[in-house]
PDB file of C-alpha atoms in Angstrom:
ATOM      1  CA  UNK A   1      89.703  69.514  60.702  1.00 90.00           C
ATOM      2  CA  UNK A   2      85.767  70.071  62.200  1.00 95.00           C
ATOM      3  CA  UNK A   3      85.760  71.340  65.358  1.00 97.00           C
ATOM      4  CA  UNK A   4      84.912  68.564  67.809  1.00 97.00           C
ATOM      5  CA  UNK A   5      83.377  68.916  71.084  1.00 97.00           C
ATOM      6  CA  UNK A   6      85.098  68.591  74.570  1.00 97.00           C
ATOM      7  CA  UNK A   7      83.314  66.861  77.872  1.00 96.00           C
ATOM      8  CA  UNK A   8      85.196  66.991  81.382  1.00 96.00           C
ATOM      9  CA  UNK A   9      84.090  66.399  84.845  1.00 94.00           C
ATOM     10  CA  UNK A  10      82.062  69.425  84.861  1.00 94.00           C
ATOM     11  CA  UNK A  11      82.533  71.860  81.546  1.00 97.00           C
ATOM     12  CA  UNK A  12      82.111  71.104  78.218  1.00 97.00           C
ATOM     13  CA  UNK A  13      84.784  72.998  75.965  1.00 97.00           C
ATOM     14  CA  UNK A  14      82.861  73.402  72.455  1.00 96.00           C
ATOM     15  CA  UNK A  15      82.958  76.631  69.856  1.00 96.00           C
ATOM     16  CA  UNK A  16      82.378  80.174  70.806  1.00 97.00           C
ATOM     17  CA  UNK A  17      79.496  81.599  69.006  1.00 96.00           C
ATOM     18  CA  UNK A  18      77.621  84.414  68.679  1.00 97.00           C
ATOM     19  CA  UNK A  19      75.666  84.689  71.553  1.00 96.00           C
ATOM     20  CA  UNK A  20      79.873  84.680  72.902  1.00 97.00           C
ATOM     21  CA  UNK A  21      80.480  87.771  71.378  1.00 98.00           C
ATOM     22  CA  UNK A  22      79.623  90.102  74.156  1.00 98.00           C
ATOM     23  CA  UNK A  23      80.757  88.106  76.837  1.00 98.00           C
ATOM     24  CA  UNK A  24      83.804  87.680  75.465  1.00 98.00           C
ATOM     25  CA  UNK A  25      84.158  91.687  74.273  1.00 97.00           C
ATOM     26  CA  UNK A  26      83.201  91.738  78.068  1.00 97.00           C
ATOM     27  CA  UNK A  27      85.530  90.032  79.921  1.00 97.00           C
ATOM     28  CA  UNK A  28      88.570  91.487  76.978  1.00 96.00           C
ATOM     29  CA  UNK A  29      87.940  94.553  79.214  1.00 95.00           C
ATOM     30  CA  UNK A  30      89.608  93.812  81.970  1.00 93.00           C
ATOM     31  CA  UNK A  31      92.938  95.445  83.113  1.00 92.00           C
ATOM     32  CA  UNK A  32      95.050  92.130  82.893  1.00 91.00           C
ATOM     33  CA  UNK A  33      94.833  91.589  79.794  1.00 89.00           C
ATOM     34  CA  UNK A  34      96.442  94.400  78.900  1.00 89.00           C
ATOM     35  CA  UNK A  35      98.750  93.895  80.840  1.00 90.00           C
ATOM     36  CA  UNK A  36      99.353  90.132  80.362  1.00 90.00           C
ATOM     37  CA  UNK A  37      97.465  89.116  76.962  1.00 90.00           C
ATOM     38  CA  UNK A  38      98.921  89.798  72.498  1.00 88.00           C
ATOM     39  CA  UNK A  39      94.574  90.399  72.751  1.00 92.00           C
ATOM     40  CA  UNK A  40      93.585  93.626  71.055  1.00 90.00           C
ATOM     41  CA  UNK A  41      93.924  96.617  73.161  1.00 91.00           C
ATOM     42  CA  UNK A  42      92.177  98.806  74.666  1.00 93.00           C
ATOM     43  CA  UNK A  43      89.245  95.461  73.784  1.00 94.00           C
ATOM     44  CA  UNK A  44      86.022  96.330  71.101  1.00 97.00           C
ATOM     45  CA  UNK A  45      83.313  94.289  70.157  1.00 97.00           C
ATOM     46  CA  UNK A  46      84.572  94.248  67.181  1.00 98.00           C
ATOM     47  CA  UNK A  47      87.662  92.034  68.092  1.00 97.00           C
ATOM     48  CA  UNK A  48      84.773  89.979  69.498  1.00 98.00           C
ATOM     49  CA  UNK A  49      83.461  89.709  66.230  1.00 98.00           C
ATOM     50  CA  UNK A  50      85.927  88.860  64.135  1.00 98.00           C
ATOM     51  CA  UNK A  51      87.242  85.977  66.694  1.00 97.00           C
ATOM     52  CA  UNK A  52      84.222  84.083  66.672  1.00 98.00           C
ATOM     53  CA  UNK A  53      83.067  84.435  62.890  1.00 98.00           C
ATOM     54  CA  UNK A  54      86.984  85.098  61.318  1.00 98.00           C
ATOM     55  CA  UNK A  55      89.965  83.627  63.179  1.00 98.00           C
ATOM     56  CA  UNK A  56      88.410  80.812  65.119  1.00 98.00           C
ATOM     57  CA  UNK A  57      86.526  79.098  62.161  1.00 98.00           C
ATOM     58  CA  UNK A  58      90.029  79.637  60.447  1.00 98.00           C
ATOM     59  CA  UNK A  59      92.116  77.839  62.802  1.00 98.00           C
ATOM     60  CA  UNK A  60      89.929  74.715  61.934  1.00 98.00           C
ATOM     61  CA  UNK A  61      89.393  74.694  59.074  1.00 98.00           C
ATOM     62  CA  UNK A  62      92.964  75.766  58.091  1.00 98.00           C
ATOM     63  CA  UNK A  63      93.466  72.771  60.838  1.00 97.00           C
ATOM     64  CA  UNK A  64      96.236  75.727  62.422  1.00 98.00           C
ATOM     65  CA  UNK A  65      94.683  76.666  65.054  1.00 98.00           C
ATOM     66  CA  UNK A  66      91.943  74.555  67.932  1.00 98.00           C
ATOM     67  CA  UNK A  67      89.769  76.891  69.418  1.00 98.00           C
ATOM     68  CA  UNK A  68      87.410  76.422  72.465  1.00 98.00           C
ATOM     69  CA  UNK A  69      84.543  78.413  74.498  1.00 98.00           C
ATOM     70  CA  UNK A  70      85.342  76.710  78.194  1.00 98.00           C
ATOM     71  CA  UNK A  71      81.241  76.314  79.812  1.00 97.00           C
ATOM     72  CA  UNK A  72      80.024  74.492  82.647  1.00 94.00           C
ATOM     73  CA  UNK A  73      77.906  72.776  80.698  1.00 84.00           C
ATOM     74  CA  UNK A  74      76.279  72.516  77.225  1.00 67.00           C
ATOM     75  CA  UNK A  75      74.888  75.596  76.090  1.00 71.00           C
ATOM     76  CA  UNK A  76      75.887  77.082  79.071  1.00 88.00           C
ATOM     77  CA  UNK A  77      77.275  81.015  79.062  1.00 94.00           C
ATOM     78  CA  UNK A  78      80.491  80.965  78.342  1.00 97.00           C
ATOM     79  CA  UNK A  79      83.520  81.142  81.137  1.00 98.00           C
ATOM     80  CA  UNK A  80      87.014  81.279  78.972  1.00 98.00           C
ATOM     81  CA  UNK A  81      89.381  80.298  76.111  1.00 98.00           C
ATOM     82  CA  UNK A  82      91.043  77.983  75.693  1.00 98.00           C
ATOM     83  CA  UNK A  83      93.563  76.951  72.263  1.00 98.00           C
ATOM     84  CA  UNK A  84      96.144  74.400  71.451  1.00 98.00           C
ATOM     85  CA  UNK A  85      98.283  76.058  68.038  1.00 97.00           C
ATOM     86  CA  UNK A  86      99.417  72.724  66.248  1.00 95.00           C
ATOM     87  CA  UNK A  87     102.477  73.875  65.416  1.00 93.00           C
ATOM     88  CA  UNK A  88     104.609  73.493  68.025  1.00 92.00           C
ATOM     89  CA  UNK A  89     101.607  72.128  70.096  1.00 97.00           C
ATOM     90  CA  UNK A  90     101.655  75.459  72.030  1.00 97.00           C
ATOM     91  CA  UNK A  91      98.410  76.710  74.793  1.00 98.00           C
ATOM     92  CA  UNK A  92      96.731  79.967  75.560  1.00 96.00           C
ATOM     93  CA  UNK A  93      93.799  79.912  78.189  1.00 97.00           C
ATOM     94  CA  UNK A  94      91.997  82.434  79.989  1.00 97.00           C
ATOM     95  CA  UNK A  95      88.980  82.916  82.160  1.00 97.00           C
ATOM     96  CA  UNK A  96      86.762  85.582  82.712  1.00 96.00           C
ATOM     97  CA  UNK A  97      87.384  87.549  85.829  1.00 95.00           C
ATOM     98  CA  UNK A  98      84.014  85.512  87.874  1.00 95.00           C
ATOM     99  CA  UNK A  99      85.296  82.690  87.057  1.00 95.00           C
ATOM    100  CA  UNK A 100      88.975  82.520  88.343  1.00 95.00           C
ATOM    101  CA  UNK A 101      90.728  80.475  90.981  1.00 94.00           C
ATOM    102  CA  UNK A 102      87.416  77.400  90.777  1.00 96.00           C
ATOM    103  CA  UNK A 103      90.206  75.242  89.866  1.00 96.00           C
ATOM    104  CA  UNK A 104      88.524  75.884  85.406  1.00 97.00           C
ATOM    105  CA  UNK A 105      91.376  76.302  83.535  1.00 98.00           C
ATOM    106  CA  UNK A 106      94.053  73.542  85.102  1.00 98.00           C
ATOM    107  CA  UNK A 107      90.722  70.928  83.995  1.00 98.00           C
ATOM    108  CA  UNK A 108      89.808  71.352  80.885  1.00 98.00           C
ATOM    109  CA  UNK A 109      93.209  71.805  79.718  1.00 98.00           C
ATOM    110  CA  UNK A 110      94.225  68.660  80.918  1.00 98.00           C
ATOM    111  CA  UNK A 111      91.636  67.372  78.502  1.00 98.00           C
ATOM    112  CA  UNK A 112      92.813  69.689  75.591  1.00 98.00           C
ATOM    113  CA  UNK A 113      96.353  68.009  76.278  1.00 98.00           C
ATOM    114  CA  UNK A 114      94.210  64.756  75.491  1.00 98.00           C
ATOM    115  CA  UNK A 115      92.394  65.883  73.074  1.00 98.00           C
ATOM    116  CA  UNK A 116      96.211  66.929  71.699  1.00 98.00           C
ATOM    117  CA  UNK A 117      97.802  63.274  72.746  1.00 98.00           C
ATOM    118  CA  UNK A 118      95.321  61.479  71.110  1.00 97.00           C
ATOM    119  CA  UNK A 119      94.644  63.459  68.318  1.00 97.00           C
ATOM    120  CA  UNK A 120      97.955  64.473  66.502  1.00 97.00           C
ATOM    121  CA  UNK A 121     101.503  63.001  66.546  1.00 96.00           C
ATOM    122  CA  UNK A 122     102.927  65.927  68.775  1.00 97.00           C
ATOM    123  CA  UNK A 123     105.514  64.899  71.332  1.00 97.00           C
ATOM    124  CA  UNK A 124     105.385  67.380  73.638  1.00 98.00           C
ATOM    125  CA  UNK A 125     102.683  70.564  74.281  1.00 98.00           C
ATOM    126  CA  UNK A 126     104.150  74.110  74.915  1.00 98.00           C
ATOM    127  CA  UNK A 127     103.136  76.744  77.123  1.00 97.00           C
ATOM    128  CA  UNK A 128     104.088  80.379  77.682  1.00 96.00           C
ATOM    129  CA  UNK A 129     102.915  83.150  79.516  1.00 95.00           C
ATOM    130  CA  UNK A 130     104.420  87.547  79.625  1.00 94.00           C
ATOM    131  CA  UNK A 131     106.589  87.121  82.851  1.00 93.00           C
ATOM    132  CA  UNK A 132     105.004  87.300  86.465  1.00 91.00           C
ATOM    133  CA  UNK A 133     101.799  86.593  85.436  1.00 93.00           C
ATOM    134  CA  UNK A 134     101.789  83.832  88.149  1.00 93.00           C
ATOM    135  CA  UNK A 135      97.506  82.746  87.275  1.00 94.00           C
ATOM    136  CA  UNK A 136      99.067  81.154  84.200  1.00 96.00           C
ATOM    137  CA  UNK A 137     101.974  79.732  84.998  1.00 95.00           C
ATOM    138  CA  UNK A 138      99.960  77.694  88.579  1.00 95.00           C
ATOM    139  CA  UNK A 139      97.671  76.419  85.597  1.00 97.00           C
ATOM    140  CA  UNK A 140     100.746  75.133  83.640  1.00 97.00           C
ATOM    141  CA  UNK A 141     102.550  73.769  87.118  1.00 96.00           C
ATOM    142  CA  UNK A 142      99.506  72.031  88.108  1.00 96.00           C
ATOM    143  CA  UNK A 143      98.714  69.862  84.826  1.00 98.00           C
ATOM    144  CA  UNK A 144     102.377  69.079  85.533  1.00 98.00           C
ATOM    145  CA  UNK A 145     104.694  70.963  82.716  1.00 98.00           C
ATOM    146  CA  UNK A 146     107.757  70.996  83.390  1.00 97.00           C
ATOM    147  CA  UNK A 147     109.177  75.499  83.677  1.00 97.00           C
ATOM    148  CA  UNK A 148     111.907  75.830  80.804  1.00 97.00           C
ATOM    149  CA  UNK A 149     112.676  78.848  82.383  1.00 96.00           C
ATOM    150  CA  UNK A 150     112.898  82.475  81.392  1.00 95.00           C
ATOM    151  CA  UNK A 151     113.353  83.193  76.844  1.00 94.00           C
ATOM    152  CA  UNK A 152     112.027  85.324  74.657  1.00 93.00           C
ATOM    153  CA  UNK A 153     108.259  84.606  73.634  1.00 90.00           C
ATOM    154  CA  UNK A 154     107.528  83.023  70.917  1.00 88.00           C
ATOM    155  CA  UNK A 155     104.360  85.165  70.602  1.00 85.00           C
ATOM    156  CA  UNK A 156     105.786  89.134  70.518  1.00 87.00           C
ATOM    157  CA  UNK A 157     104.081  91.584  71.960  1.00 88.00           C
ATOM    158  CA  UNK A 158     100.902  94.185  70.517  1.00 88.00           C
ATOM    159  CA  UNK A 159     103.125  96.367  68.660  1.00 90.00           C
ATOM    160  CA  UNK A 160     105.051  93.317  67.247  1.00 91.00           C
ATOM    161  CA  UNK A 161     108.192  94.031  70.246  1.00 93.00           C
ATOM    162  CA  UNK A 162     109.552  90.359  71.712  1.00 94.00           C
ATOM    163  CA  UNK A 163     108.304  89.686  75.205  1.00 92.00           C
ATOM    164  CA  UNK A 164     110.327  88.272  78.120  1.00 94.00           C
ATOM    165  CA  UNK A 165     108.108  84.810  79.484  1.00 95.00           C
ATOM    166  CA  UNK A 166     107.602  82.069  81.065  1.00 96.00           C
ATOM    167  CA  UNK A 167     108.218  78.850  79.348  1.00 97.00           C
ATOM    168  CA  UNK A 168     106.734  75.293  79.944  1.00 98.00           C
ATOM    169  CA  UNK A 169     106.203  72.013  77.671  1.00 98.00           C
ATOM    170  CA  UNK A 170     104.882  69.018  78.505  1.00 98.00           C
ATOM    171  CA  UNK A 171     105.802  65.681  76.848  1.00 98.00           C
ATOM    172  CA  UNK A 172     103.723  62.428  75.762  1.00 97.00           C
ATOM    173  CA  UNK A 173     105.670  60.689  78.250  1.00 97.00           C
ATOM    174  CA  UNK A 174     105.046  63.398  81.602  1.00 97.00           C
ATOM    175  CA  UNK A 175     103.339  62.033  84.329  1.00 95.00           C
ATOM    176  CA  UNK A 176     100.676  65.033  84.627  1.00 96.00           C
ATOM    177  CA  UNK A 177     101.390  65.760  88.643  1.00 96.00           C
ATOM    178  CA  UNK A 178     103.237  69.353  89.401  1.00 95.00           C
ATOM    179  CA  UNK A 179     107.459  69.419  88.722  1.00 95.00           C
ATOM    180  CA  UNK A 180     109.781  70.987  90.804  1.00 94.00           C
ATOM    181  CA  UNK A 181     111.981  73.792  89.343  1.00 93.00           C
ATOM    182  CA  UNK A 182     109.158  76.544  89.379  1.00 93.00           C
ATOM    183  CA  UNK A 183     109.890  80.183  90.114  1.00 86.00           C
ATOM    184  CA  UNK A 184     109.404  81.009  93.995  1.00 75.00           C
ATOM    185  CA  UNK A 185     106.350  81.811  95.154  1.00 63.00           C
ATOM    186  CA  UNK A 186     104.820  78.979  92.621  1.00 57.00           C
ATOM    187  CA  UNK A 187     103.173  76.165  94.080  1.00 55.00           C
ATOM    188  CA  UNK A 188     100.712  73.674  92.676  1.00 51.00           C
TER     189      UNK A 188
END
């Protein structure tokens, strides 16, 4: 699969480049990443180089994972990253700390969901996060995912051990309005 850009009203989702390496490395040192993400820890510049130069291109070339840089517009600095693993339709996303709380991820994730349903035969998109990651949960809820419970995650911890995860799914036939049934304290 060749990478393709996804424009939205305010954003451009395109490919991470070597120019993004230092930004990625800086964002991924946020303690939130240690607590809630499975990215390497401590995160170092070499991890960002491998992500941009090897991991992302391999996912596209093998048509196993589509990954985009989230930007405010063409060639703008990187705000975050969003990807979908095609086997099972699992989405993953993050934003750099200065860009959180501005509605960026729901807008970007909506575009990715549209692309998945337009370009694949997948009947659902899945989401999971480490229990307690309220920010990730709010994004999924805003995008119309249905909460499917707290289970062992499909993606293991850095050390390979299981993670207790919140899970959700959005069916191809679902509308994108927030659904009831989320844990207390989480509102779209």
